Amino acid sequence: MNLILLYPGELSNSTAVVLKDRRFEHIRDVHRAQPGDSLRVGMLDGAIGAARVVRLDRLSVELEVDFSAPRQPPAPLPVILVLALPRPKMFKRIMQTVATLGVKEIWLIHSYRVDKSYWSSPLLSDSMIQAQLLLGLEQAGDTLMPRVEIRKRFKPFVEDELPGLLADRQGWVAHPYDAEPCPPASNAPALVAVGPEGGFISYEVDKLQEAGLHRLSLGSRILRVETAVPVLLSRLFPLS
Amino acid sequence: MNLILLYPGELSNSTAVVLKDRRFEHIRDVHRAQPGDSLRVGMLDGAIGAARVVRLDRLSVELEVDFSAPRQPPAPLPVILVLALPRPKMFKRIMQTVATLGVKEIWLIHSYRVDKSYWSSPLLSDSMIQAQLLLGLEQAGDTLMPRVEIRKRFKPFVEDELPGLLADRQGWVAHPYDAEPCPPASNAPALVAVGPEGGFISYEVDKLQEAGLHRLSLGSRILRVETAVPVLLSRLFPLS
């Protein structure tokens, strides 16, 4: 937690907030904050500001927040990430990682090699997804909550929605065969599709290509999804 | 497991091998191989070849291996990775990831923010480390086992050993402050040092700089170690 994130409506008046949850525990146990100490705080979907510890006791911490000199969160990545639903064990970590890296639009889609049972995972509830994304934002020092769309059917997504998503951007699908080399990093908007473990099947790659995606090689090593995503994003976009 | 790795000495004569362990289970359950099927196999620290399934029963699989047209494993990354010992929960995953990405030399070192208890983790035994690296190689389709060195004292490592490691390469320490921008990706040999969660302390960064490392920025987002490592490696080196 490199940023304490506050939620709109949480401030009892314009500047005071009392925290009792894991943010309180973090301020107490990791920051080991004392009254008078200053902390960095962010408003969810808003600016980054400062907070002073007014009081800290066994159950809560009171902060006096100051957004009079607001700073903007780190720049988002100009990417739409289309991800075959990862298996539950990986899902939480990947959601955290992409939020940390600055992805702001994530489409979770079905694919032949996604086990159907994954779609009934409780991890896919709005609140569980938000919880993971929040951890990623707190790690990065970011405030802007990504938007997540879920599509349980591959073909309608690819035929009816994907072309529209590509209206203003280049699209890529990570696929090792007959691929184009990775373009130089740039801030041009892009869409990136990453398959499940084992990859998209040929039919799916063909459909994605018909919709306008280009095949992109990540090299000769076969990477797990959780490794491929940061590798891909840091190849396509400059660090900022 | 994208490559079945065989160990030297495992071949009973020059071409036959019987597997009973998790490789057998993988061939049976994931490949769903039948007698006559062909598989890709690698010799640990050697070449990549082919194998034909001769027999598969409830307890084992017999393979006929063929290294008559050997292929080389993917090119290693020309990097020495110096890593503050990650906390045990992360350690296994990071070892797998760096092996998958092609790192062949890893130095695990102490740092102020490394909890001393981590050094007594059973994960640090040779066999546990090798097991994680093996998983990473199998994922990547690589055969070359990385070398791991362990140094429980920061200062002697940095003063006495690090300068020698830098004799033929540029060295970098990932550190967000007063950092140089990331150089363009190249295959030039490099050494990269990554701190623990919370980062190296100032004293340590100073010592690393004295030894010849340059500060390298990964951008304004604060990344977990397991994310920072793939980001860093894919920025510094081309994908091949």
XYZ file of N, CA and C in Angstrom, chain B:
720
model
N 4.155 -26.970 -18.369
C 5.289 -27.779 -18.834
C 5.268 -27.840 -20.359
N 5.982 -26.926 -20.975
C 6.007 -26.886 -22.435
C 7.174 -27.665 -23.003
N 7.972 -28.235 -22.129
C 9.091 -29.071 -22.540
C 9.284 -30.120 -21.444
N 9.386 -31.396 -21.852
C 9.683 -32.462 -20.896
C 11.197 -32.497 -20.744
N 11.681 -32.181 -19.552
C 13.138 -32.132 -19.353
C 13.640 -33.463 -18.803
N 14.657 -33.998 -19.451
C 15.292 -35.230 -18.992
C 16.623 -34.886 -18.330
N 17.020 -35.750 -17.383
C 18.263 -35.468 -16.672
C 19.356 -36.370 -17.194
N 20.578 -35.831 -17.283
C 21.692 -36.668 -17.738
C 21.753 -37.913 -16.845
N 21.995 -39.031 -17.415
C 22.068 -40.256 -16.627
C 20.729 -40.971 -16.544
N 19.678 -40.307 -17.005
C 18.359 -40.895 -16.876
C 18.071 -41.896 -18.002
N 18.784 -41.796 -19.070
C 18.564 -42.716 -20.182
C 19.227 -44.053 -19.864
N 18.412 -45.115 -19.858
C 18.938 -46.428 -19.459
C 19.895 -46.967 -20.519
N 19.578 -46.763 -21.777
C 20.601 -46.937 -22.802
C 20.620 -45.627 -23.572
N 21.035 -45.603 -24.789
C 21.188 -44.301 -25.434
C 19.858 -43.655 -25.831
N 18.771 -44.406 -25.916
C 17.549 -43.796 -26.456
C 16.258 -44.066 -25.672
N 16.257 -44.967 -24.699
C 15.002 -45.269 -24.006
C 14.978 -44.666 -22.606
N 13.819 -44.161 -22.198
C 13.683 -43.647 -20.844
C 12.272 -43.949 -20.344
N 12.190 -44.325 -19.076
C 10.891 -44.577 -18.446
C 10.670 -43.504 -17.385
N 9.565 -42.812 -17.477
C 9.248 -41.757 -16.509
C 8.056 -42.176 -15.659
N 8.176 -41.886 -14.334
C 7.094 -42.256 -13.408
C 6.630 -41.054 -12.566
N 7.288 -39.955 -12.705
C 7.035 -38.833 -11.804
C 6.050 -37.846 -12.434
N 6.116 -36.585 -12.027
C 5.137 -35.603 -12.515
C 5.227 -35.396 -14.028
N 6.374 -35.766 -14.620
C 6.449 -35.678 -16.084
C 5.547 -36.719 -16.719
N 5.536 -37.932 -16.121
C 4.604 -38.976 -16.572
C 3.161 -38.487 -16.468
N 2.830 -37.902 -15.313
C 1.454 -37.422 -15.109
C 1.079 -36.335 -16.123
N 2.052 -35.501 -16.415
C 1.794 -34.421 -17.374
C 1.558 -34.999 -18.781
N 2.397 -35.964 -19.164
C 2.258 -36.596 -20.488
C 0.910 -37.308 -20.589
N 0.489 -37.928 -19.490
C -0.780 -38.654 -19.479
C -1.976 -37.695 -19.429
N -1.933 -36.698 -18.529
C -3.129 -35.912 -18.232
C -3.252 -34.650 -19.080
N -2.141 -34.041 -19.428
C -2.215 -32.789 -20.188
C -2.022 -33.066 -21.679
N -0.925 -33.755 -22.013
C -0.744 -34.135 -23.427
C -1.772 -35.193 -23.851
N -2.268 -35.962 -22.885
C -3.127 -37.122 -23.188
C -2.515 -37.968 -24.302
N -1.229 -38.248 -24.123
C -0.467 -38.919 -25.180
C -0.859 -40.390 -25.292
N -0.737 -40.898 -26.491
C -0.978 -42.311 -26.795
C 0.306 -42.885 -27.392
N 0.485 -44.201 -27.296
C 1.654 -44.810 -27.950
C 1.729 -44.360 -29.408
N 2.935 -43.992 -29.824
C 3.130 -43.520 -31.183
C 3.202 -42.002 -31.277
N 2.622 -41.308 -30.276
C 2.652 -39.840 -30.305
C 4.076 -39.317 -30.148
N 4.284 -38.136 -30.675
C 5.601 -37.514 -30.599
C 5.555 -36.329 -29.629
N 6.601 -36.179 -28.829
C 6.682 -35.106 -27.833
C 8.012 -34.377 -27.985
N 8.041 -33.136 -27.518
C 9.294 -32.405 -27.497
C 9.964 -32.657 -26.145
N 11.217 -33.038 -26.167
C 11.946 -33.243 -24.909
C 13.254 -32.452 -24.951
N 13.767 -32.163 -23.776
C 15.056 -31.485 -23.699
C 15.947 -32.228 -22.721
N 17.240 -32.143 -22.945
C 18.187 -32.698 -21.984
C 18.645 -31.548 -21.090
N 18.506 -31.716 -19.773
C 18.894 -30.629 -18.867
C 20.321 -30.183 -19.186
N 20.488 -28.890 -19.387
C 21.759 -28.284 -19.770
C 22.243 -28.741 -21.142
N 21.317 -29.271 -21.948
C 21.702 -29.726 -23.274
C 20.716 -29.292 -24.340
N 20.578 -30.123 -25.346
C 19.802 -29.779 -26.538
C 18.337 -30.163 -26.386
N 17.559 -29.723 -27.379
C 16.148 -30.085 -27.474
C 15.984 -31.107 -28.596
N 15.247 -32.170 -28.318
C 15.046 -33.212 -29.311
C 13.601 -33.686 -29.321
N 13.390 -34.854 -29.861
C 12.042 -35.398 -29.958
C 11.970 -36.710 -29.178
N 10.765 -37.118 -28.833
C 10.568 -38.420 -28.196
C 9.282 -39.022 -28.724
N 9.274 -40.336 -28.861
C 8.075 -41.044 -29.276
C 7.587 -41.849 -28.075
N 6.284 -41.834 -27.830
C 5.712 -42.620 -26.739
C 5.664 -44.079 -27.183
N 6.402 -44.937 -26.472
C 6.443 -46.361 -26.808
C 5.319 -47.106 -26.080
N 5.111 -46.738 -24.814
C 4.187 -47.466 -23.964
C 3.741 -46.517 -22.859
N 2.478 -46.560 -22.505
C 1.983 -45.739 -21.405
C 0.985 -46.563 -20.630
N 1.255 -46.790 -19.354
C 0.294 -47.535 -18.549
C -0.069 -46.743 -17.298
N -0.623 -47.420 -16.317
C -1.129 -46.745 -15.135
C -0.040 -46.054 -14.319
N 1.178 -46.534 -14.446
C 2.242 -46.069 -13.547
C 3.400 -45.359 -14.223
N 3.532 -45.514 -15.516
C 4.723 -44.945 -16.152
C 4.528 -44.784 -17.653
N 5.444 -44.047 -18.236
C 5.473 -43.901 -19.687
C 6.889 -44.224 -20.157
N 6.980 -44.923 -21.256
C 8.300 -45.187 -21.846
C 8.436 -44.368 -23.118
N 9.529 -43.674 -23.190
C 9.798 -42.830 -24.355
C 11.028 -43.332 -25.091
N 10.990 -43.169 -26.395
C 12.151 -43.420 -27.253
C 12.613 -42.043 -27.698
N 13.774 -41.642 -27.220
C 14.183 -40.261 -27.507
C 15.121 -40.202 -28.702
N 15.118 -39.044 -29.327
C 15.884 -38.873 -30.567
C 16.515 -37.475 -30.567
N 17.807 -37.459 -30.341
C 18.524 -36.177 -30.369
C 19.399 -36.093 -31.624
N 18.992 -36.801 -32.693
C 19.823 -36.822 -33.895
C 19.735 -35.512 -34.680
N 18.664 -34.739 -34.440
C 18.583 -33.404 -35.060
C 18.392 -32.389 -33.945
N 19.410 -32.232 -33.097
C 19.233 -31.419 -31.881
C 18.987 -29.947 -32.205
N 18.082 -29.337 -31.439
C 17.887 -27.888 -31.545
C 18.402 -27.248 -30.263
N 18.865 -26.030 -30.403
C 19.371 -25.333 -29.240
C 18.218 -24.705 -28.463
N 18.366 -24.604 -27.128
C 17.347 -23.905 -26.340
C 17.338 -22.412 -26.689
N 16.288 -21.685 -26.286
C 16.249 -20.239 -26.560
C 17.482 -19.550 -25.979
N 17.885 -18.463 -26.612
C 19.078 -17.730 -26.157
C 18.890 -17.244 -24.722
N 19.919 -17.373 -23.899
C 19.843 -16.822 -22.537
C 19.844 -15.295 -22.572
N 19.328 -14.667 -21.533
C 19.506 -13.224 -21.385
C 20.914 -12.970 -20.871
N 21.602 -11.978 -21.443
C 22.973 -11.705 -21.009
C 23.004 -10.880 -19.729
N 22.345 -11.383 -18.705
C 22.172 -10.574 -17.493
C 22.601 -11.340 -16.254
N 23.183 -10.613 -15.326
C 23.328 -11.101 -13.954
C 22.268 -10.380 -13.138
N 21.401 -11.148 -12.493
C 20.334 -10.548 -11.690
C 20.715 -10.634 -10.219
N 20.804 -9.469 -9.584
C 21.084 -9.403 -8.147
C 19.777 -9.020 -7.472
N 19.310 -9.897 -6.596
C 17.964 -9.744 -6.066
C 18.029 -9.784 -4.543
N 17.511 -8.720 -3.913
C 17.341 -8.811 -2.464
C 16.377 -9.964 -2.201
N 16.710 -10.818 -1.266
C 15.920 -12.041 -1.045
C 14.443 -11.708 -0.871
N 13.593 -12.179 -1.781
C 12.155 -11.901 -1.645
C 11.562 -12.702 -0.485
N 10.432 -12.222 0.005
C 9.777 -12.962 1.087
C 9.311 -14.312 0.533
N 9.294 -15.323 1.425
C 9.065 -16.700 0.964
C 7.850 -16.854 0.057
N 6.770 -16.165 0.381
C 5.543 -16.298 -0.407
C 5.790 -15.950 -1.872
N 6.667 -14.990 -2.101
C 6.960 -14.530 -3.458
C 8.114 -15.297 -4.090
N 8.941 -15.883 -3.247
C 10.230 -16.393 -3.713
C 10.084 -17.441 -4.817
N 9.195 -18.399 -4.581
C 9.044 -19.481 -5.551
C 8.642 -18.933 -6.911
N 7.651 -18.046 -6.875
C 7.135 -17.497 -8.123
C 8.202 -16.705 -8.865
N 8.987 -15.945 -8.110
C 10.007 -15.124 -8.771
C 11.094 -16.012 -9.371
N 11.476 -17.064 -8.660
C 12.486 -17.976 -9.222
C 11.972 -18.594 -10.518
N 10.711 -19.006 -10.524
C 10.143 -19.567 -11.752
C 10.160 -18.534 -12.882
N 9.724 -17.326 -12.542
C 9.618 -16.284 -13.575
C 10.976 -15.947 -14.179
N 11.991 -15.798 -13.347
C 13.286 -15.407 -13.908
C 13.879 -16.539 -14.739
N 13.627 -17.780 -14.336
C 14.092 -18.901 -15.165
C 13.343 -18.904 -16.500
N 12.046 -18.655 -16.454
C 11.261 -18.605 -17.696
C 11.778 -17.512 -18.630
N 12.153 -16.385 -18.057
C 12.583 -15.256 -18.879
C 14.002 -15.410 -19.415
N 14.738 -16.412 -18.932
C 16.056 -16.675 -19.508
C 17.236 -16.141 -18.717
N 16.999 -15.739 -17.462
C 18.110 -15.324 -16.597
C 18.932 -16.561 -16.247
N 20.266 -16.473 -16.346
C 21.102 -17.648 -16.073
C 22.022 -17.463 -14.873
N 22.011 -16.271 -14.302
C 22.856 -16.064 -13.123
C 22.114 -15.157 -12.154
N 21.864 -15.684 -10.957
C 21.051 -14.990 -9.960
C 21.842 -14.933 -8.654
N 22.004 -13.738 -8.118
C 22.626 -13.587 -6.806
C 21.546 -13.113 -5.839
N 21.284 -13.909 -4.822
C 20.314 -13.534 -3.792
C 21.080 -12.904 -2.646
N 20.769 -11.662 -2.325
C 21.560 -10.953 -1.312
C 20.683 -10.432 -0.182
N 21.341 -10.080 0.889
C 20.635 -9.461 1.998
C 20.483 -7.965 1.743
N 19.521 -7.381 2.419
C 19.326 -5.941 2.373
C 18.597 -5.575 3.654
N 18.681 -4.327 4.044
C 18.123 -3.895 5.320
C 16.657 -4.288 5.479
N 15.903 -4.161 4.393
C 14.463 -4.439 4.487
C 14.105 -5.913 4.226
N 15.110 -6.768 4.132
C 14.846 -8.214 4.065
C 14.742 -8.734 5.498
N 13.602 -9.272 5.849
C 13.433 -9.821 7.193
C 14.429 -10.967 7.396
N 15.178 -10.917 8.494
C 16.235 -11.916 8.712
C 15.685 -13.344 8.702
N 14.407 -13.479 9.122
C 13.827 -14.830 9.172
C 13.747 -15.481 7.797
N 13.717 -14.658 6.746
C 13.613 -15.238 5.399
C 14.800 -16.150 5.097
N 15.931 -15.830 5.728
C 17.155 -16.594 5.423
C 17.110 -18.010 5.971
N 16.164 -18.282 6.879
C 16.086 -19.667 7.361
C 14.939 -20.432 6.692
N 14.375 -19.854 5.648
C 13.302 -20.558 4.934
C 13.840 -21.828 4.270
N 13.091 -22.933 4.406
C 13.514 -24.168 3.716
C 13.520 -24.006 2.198
N 12.849 -22.973 1.699
C 12.845 -22.746 0.250
C 14.229 -22.462 -0.300
N 15.157 -22.080 0.592
C 16.494 -21.704 0.124
C 17.432 -22.897 -0.037
N 16.942 -24.105 0.232
C 17.808 -25.262 -0.002
C 18.055 -25.402 -1.495
N 19.208 -25.965 -1.835
C 19.541 -26.173 -3.251
C 18.414 -26.872 -3.998
N 17.881 -27.930 -3.372
C 16.900 -28.731 -4.106
C 15.595 -27.961 -4.328
N 15.197 -27.146 -3.340
C 13.969 -26.365 -3.514
C 14.165 -25.282 -4.577
N 15.324 -24.660 -4.567
C 15.588 -23.629 -5.585
C 15.595 -24.255 -6.978
N 16.303 -25.384 -7.102
C 16.366 -26.065 -8.398
C 14.973 -26.464 -8.882
N 14.135 -26.896 -7.939
C 12.790 -27.331 -8.326
C 12.012 -26.171 -8.948
N 12.138 -24.973 -8.357
C 11.429 -23.817 -8.905
C 12.010 -23.411 -10.256
N 13.321 -23.428 -10.347
C 13.955 -23.043 -11.609
C 13.564 -24.009 -12.719
N 13.484 -25.280 -12.361
C 13.092 -26.308 -13.325
C 11.691 -26.020 -13.867
N 10.771 -25.655 -12.981
C 9.414 -25.316 -13.435
C 9.464 -24.148 -14.427
N 10.325 -23.202 -14.132
C 10.457 -22.055 -15.032
C 11.024 -22.449 -16.388
N 12.012 -23.336 -16.393
C 12.597 -23.810 -17.654
C 11.568 -24.594 -18.460
N 10.847 -25.471 -17.779
C 9.820 -26.271 -18.465
C 8.767 -25.372 -19.095
N 8.416 -24.299 -18.408
C 7.436 -23.346 -18.945
C 7.965 -22.677 -20.215
N 9.230 -22.235 -20.141
C 9.798 -21.471 -21.261
C 10.158 -22.354 -22.446
N 10.380 -23.654 -22.191
C 10.927 -24.511 -23.229
C 12.441 -24.394 -23.287
N 13.043 -24.176 -22.144
C 14.487 -23.965 -22.028
C 15.106 -25.170 -21.319
N 16.403 -25.377 -21.510
C 17.073 -26.507 -20.857
C 18.196 -26.079 -19.905
N 18.621 -24.824 -19.990
C 19.840 -24.415 -19.273
C 19.542 -23.952 -17.856
N 19.920 -24.745 -16.886
C 19.663 -24.432 -15.481
C 20.455 -23.194 -15.059
N 19.781 -22.192 -14.496
C 20.495 -21.010 -13.995
C 21.374 -21.367 -12.790
N 22.344 -20.521 -12.575
C 23.231 -20.666 -11.413
C 22.762 -19.661 -10.359
N 22.691 -20.107 -9.120
C 22.234 -19.225 -8.039
C 23.315 -19.118 -6.971
N 23.657 -17.900 -6.613
C 24.593 -17.660 -5.517
C 23.846 -16.957 -4.394
N 24.189 -17.312 -3.167
C 23.504 -16.738 -2.002
C 24.521 -16.003 -1.131
N 24.218 -14.746 -0.839
C 25.108 -13.952 0.008
C 24.295 -13.302 1.113
N 24.545 -13.767 2.345
C 23.722 -13.297 3.459
C 24.205 -11.978 4.047
N 25.316 -11.457 3.512
C 25.800 -10.170 4.031
C 25.940 -9.192 2.872
N 25.284 -8.050 3.023
C 25.227 -7.072 1.949
C 26.591 -6.454 1.641
N 27.246 -5.958 2.702
C 28.439 -5.136 2.482
C 29.602 -5.907 1.847
N 29.932 -7.098 2.385
C 31.029 -7.842 1.731
C 30.711 -8.175 0.269
N 29.459 -8.486 0.000
C 29.099 -8.763 -1.394
C 29.356 -7.539 -2.275
N 28.847 -6.388 -1.805
C 28.918 -5.185 -2.643
C 30.358 -4.695 -2.776
N 31.112 -4.801 -1.686
C 32.478 -4.276 -1.745
C 33.445 -5.229 -2.424
N 33.305 -6.520 -2.146
C 34.347 -7.463 -2.577
C 34.003 -8.213 -3.859
N 32.714 -8.432 -4.125
C 32.358 -9.278 -5.264
C 31.704 -8.510 -6.414
N 30.889 -7.535 -6.066
C 30.130 -6.843 -7.113
C 31.030 -6.171 -8.156
N 32.103 -5.478 -7.742
C 32.929 -4.834 -8.777
C 33.460 -5.838 -9.814
N 33.801 -7.025 -9.368
C 34.277 -8.044 -10.303
C 33.198 -8.477 -11.291
N 31.956 -8.562 -10.806
C 30.854 -8.962 -11.687
C 30.598 -7.915 -12.767
N 31.029 -6.671 -12.479
C 30.771 -5.572 -13.415
C 31.899 -5.392 -14.426
N 32.895 -6.275 -14.377
C 34.086 -6.090 -15.226
C 33.717 -5.967 -16.699
N 32.753 -6.755 -17.147
C 32.459 -6.794 -18.592
C 31.072 -6.284 -18.926
N 30.446 -5.534 -18.017
C 29.046 -5.163 -18.285
C 28.647 -3.904 -17.537
N 27.606 -3.263 -18.038
C 26.978 -2.141 -17.378
C 26.113 -2.665 -16.226
N 26.064 -1.906 -15.127
C 25.246 -2.326 -13.996
C 24.168 -1.308 -13.658
N 23.017 -1.797 -13.269
C 21.869 -0.936 -12.955
C 21.254 -1.334 -11.629
N 20.784 -0.342 -10.888
C 19.948 -0.642 -9.732
C 18.606 0.063 -9.932
N 17.520 -0.707 -9.833
C 16.190 -0.132 -9.989
C 15.891 0.727 -8.776
N 15.743 2.013 -9.002
C 15.551 2.952 -7.900
C 14.872 4.186 -8.464
N 13.747 4.585 -7.868
C 12.960 5.633 -8.537
C 13.540 7.038 -8.463
N 14.485 7.294 -7.547
C 14.890 8.682 -7.339
C 16.221 9.002 -8.017
N 16.301 10.212 -8.611
C 17.522 10.669 -9.290
C 18.030 9.610 -10.257
N 17.116 9.007 -10.982
C 17.512 7.882 -11.815
C 17.736 8.307 -13.255
N 18.534 7.510 -13.956
C 18.725 7.719 -15.383
C 17.564 7.035 -16.115
N 17.205 7.570 -17.295
C 16.153 6.882 -18.042
C 16.656 5.522 -18.520
N 15.732 4.624 -18.759
C 16.073 3.276 -19.190
C 16.697 3.326 -20.590
N 17.851 2.697 -20.782
C 18.468 2.729 -22.117
C 17.646 1.885 -23.089
N 17.846 2.064 -24.391
C 17.118 1.221 -25.349
C 17.511 -0.250 -25.158
N 16.589 -1.129 -25.448
C 16.855 -2.564 -25.300
C 18.031 -2.975 -26.181
N 18.923 -3.782 -25.638
C 20.046 -4.286 -26.427
C 20.508 -5.608 -25.839
N 21.341 -6.299 -26.592
C 21.861 -7.566 -26.094
C 23.201 -7.409 -25.389
N 23.549 -6.165 -25.041
C 24.796 -5.951 -24.307
C 24.682 -6.566 -22.917
N 25.722 -7.236 -22.442
C 25.670 -7.808 -21.092
C 25.386 -6.732 -20.051
N 24.605 -7.070 -19.067
C 24.256 -6.110 -18.025
C 24.100 -6.836 -16.697
N 24.171 -6.064 -15.638
C 23.845 -6.565 -14.297
C 22.720 -5.677 -13.771
N 21.709 -6.290 -13.187
C 20.566 -5.536 -12.684
C 20.325 -5.920 -11.232
N 20.253 -4.921 -10.368
C 19.961 -5.175 -8.959
C 18.557 -4.671 -8.638
N 17.779 -5.520 -7.976
C 16.402 -5.170 -7.595
C 16.275 -5.348 -6.087
N 15.795 -4.324 -5.427
C 15.695 -4.329 -3.965
C 14.501 -5.121 -3.466
N 14.328 -5.126 -2.156
C 13.182 -5.817 -1.558
C 11.940 -4.931 -1.643
N 10.789 -5.426 -1.202
C 9.615 -4.571 -1.045
C 10.021 -3.396 -0.147
N 9.692 -2.187 -0.579
C 10.111 -1.006 0.174
C 11.418 -0.438 -0.351
N 12.135 -1.213 -1.147
C 13.338 -0.714 -1.809
C 14.609 -0.856 -0.986
N 15.734 -0.683 -1.646
C 17.002 -0.562 -0.930
C 16.970 0.733 -0.125
N 17.619 0.762 1.025
C 17.726 2.024 1.776
C 18.841 2.877 1.151
N 18.847 4.165 1.499
C 19.793 5.103 0.869
C 21.233 4.627 0.988
N 21.601 4.152 2.167
C 22.970 3.673 2.379
C 23.305 2.592 1.354
N 22.350 1.703 1.115
C 22.597 0.597 0.183
C 22.697 1.093 -1.255
N 21.825 2.027 -1.602
C 21.891 2.572 -2.966
C 23.243 3.263 -3.163
N 23.687 4.002 -2.134
C 24.994 4.657 -2.232
C 26.110 3.635 -2.435
N 26.065 2.564 -1.653
C 27.103 1.528 -1.770
C 27.059 0.881 -3.162
N 25.871 0.630 -3.659
C 25.740 0.007 -4.984
C 26.272 0.957 -6.061
N 26.034 2.256 -5.860
C 26.555 3.228 -6.815
C 28.077 3.287 -6.756
N 28.611 3.269 -5.550
C 30.080 3.263 -5.403
C 30.697 2.073 -6.129
N 29.980 0.952 -6.098
C 30.498 -0.254 -6.760
C 30.361 -0.170 -8.273
N 29.621 0.834 -8.758
C 29.553 1.027 -10.202
C 28.172 0.930 -10.822
N 27.142 0.708 -10.007
C 25.794 0.623 -10.586
C 25.222 2.022 -10.840
N 24.410 2.115 -11.882
C 23.686 3.343 -12.186
C 22.231 3.172 -11.767
N 21.642 4.247 -11.291
C 20.219 4.177 -10.931
C 19.372 4.148 -12.196
N 18.345 3.327 -12.166
C 17.485 3.161 -13.321
C 16.048 3.349 -12.872
N 15.312 4.184 -13.585
C 13.917 4.401 -13.209
C 13.004 3.458 -13.977
N 12.019 2.930 -13.261
C 10.980 2.122 -13.900
C 9.698 2.927 -14.073
N 9.800 4.243 -13.962
C 8.604 5.069 -14.099
C 8.020 5.436 -12.755
N 6.909 6.151 -12.770
C 6.396 6.713 -11.529
C 5.550 5.737 -10.736
N 5.194 4.602 -11.329
C 4.420 3.615 -10.598
C 5.340 2.734 -9.755
N 4.909 2.410 -8.569
C 5.709 1.561 -7.700
C 5.268 0.126 -7.931
N 6.184 -0.716 -8.382
C 5.839 -2.085 -8.774
C 6.270 -3.076 -7.702
N 5.495 -4.134 -7.539
C 5.968 -5.231 -6.709
C 7.187 -5.848 -7.369
N 8.012 -6.508 -6.589
C 9.232 -7.106 -7.141
C 8.892 -8.069 -8.284
N 7.864 -8.858 -8.089
C 7.532 -9.854 -9.106
C 7.043 -9.232 -10.406
N 6.597 -7.983 -10.356
C 6.236 -7.265 -11.576
C 7.444 -6.490 -12.106
N 8.210 -5.908 -11.186
C 9.357 -5.094 -11.592
C 10.366 -5.912 -12.392
N 10.578 -7.167 -12.000
C 11.615 -7.975 -12.663
C 11.287 -8.220 -14.143
N 10.084 -8.727 -14.473
C 9.800 -8.869 -15.911
C 9.771 -7.544 -16.664
N 9.280 -6.482 -16.028
C 9.255 -5.177 -16.694
C 10.680 -4.732 -17.023
N 11.534 -4.841 -16.039
C 12.924 -4.417 -16.193
C 13.623 -5.227 -17.275
N 13.468 -6.533 -17.218
C 14.172 -7.389 -18.185
C 13.637 -7.161 -19.594
N 12.345 -6.905 -19.717
C 11.828 -6.720 -21.080
C 12.063 -5.308 -21.594
N 12.456 -4.385 -20.713
C 12.884 -3.067 -21.177
C 14.356 -3.102 -21.591
N 15.162 -3.824 -20.850
C 16.612 -3.789 -21.096
C 17.046 -4.673 -22.263
N 16.304 -5.751 -22.502
C 16.740 -6.729 -23.510
C 15.664 -6.941 -24.566
N 16.066 -7.168 -25.817
C 15.067 -7.475 -26.833
C 14.473 -8.861 -26.576
N 13.280 -9.079 -27.038
C 12.689 -10.424 -26.962
C 13.318 -11.275 -28.052
N 13.751 -12.451 -27.720
C 14.324 -13.288 -28.785
C 13.937 -14.742 -28.549
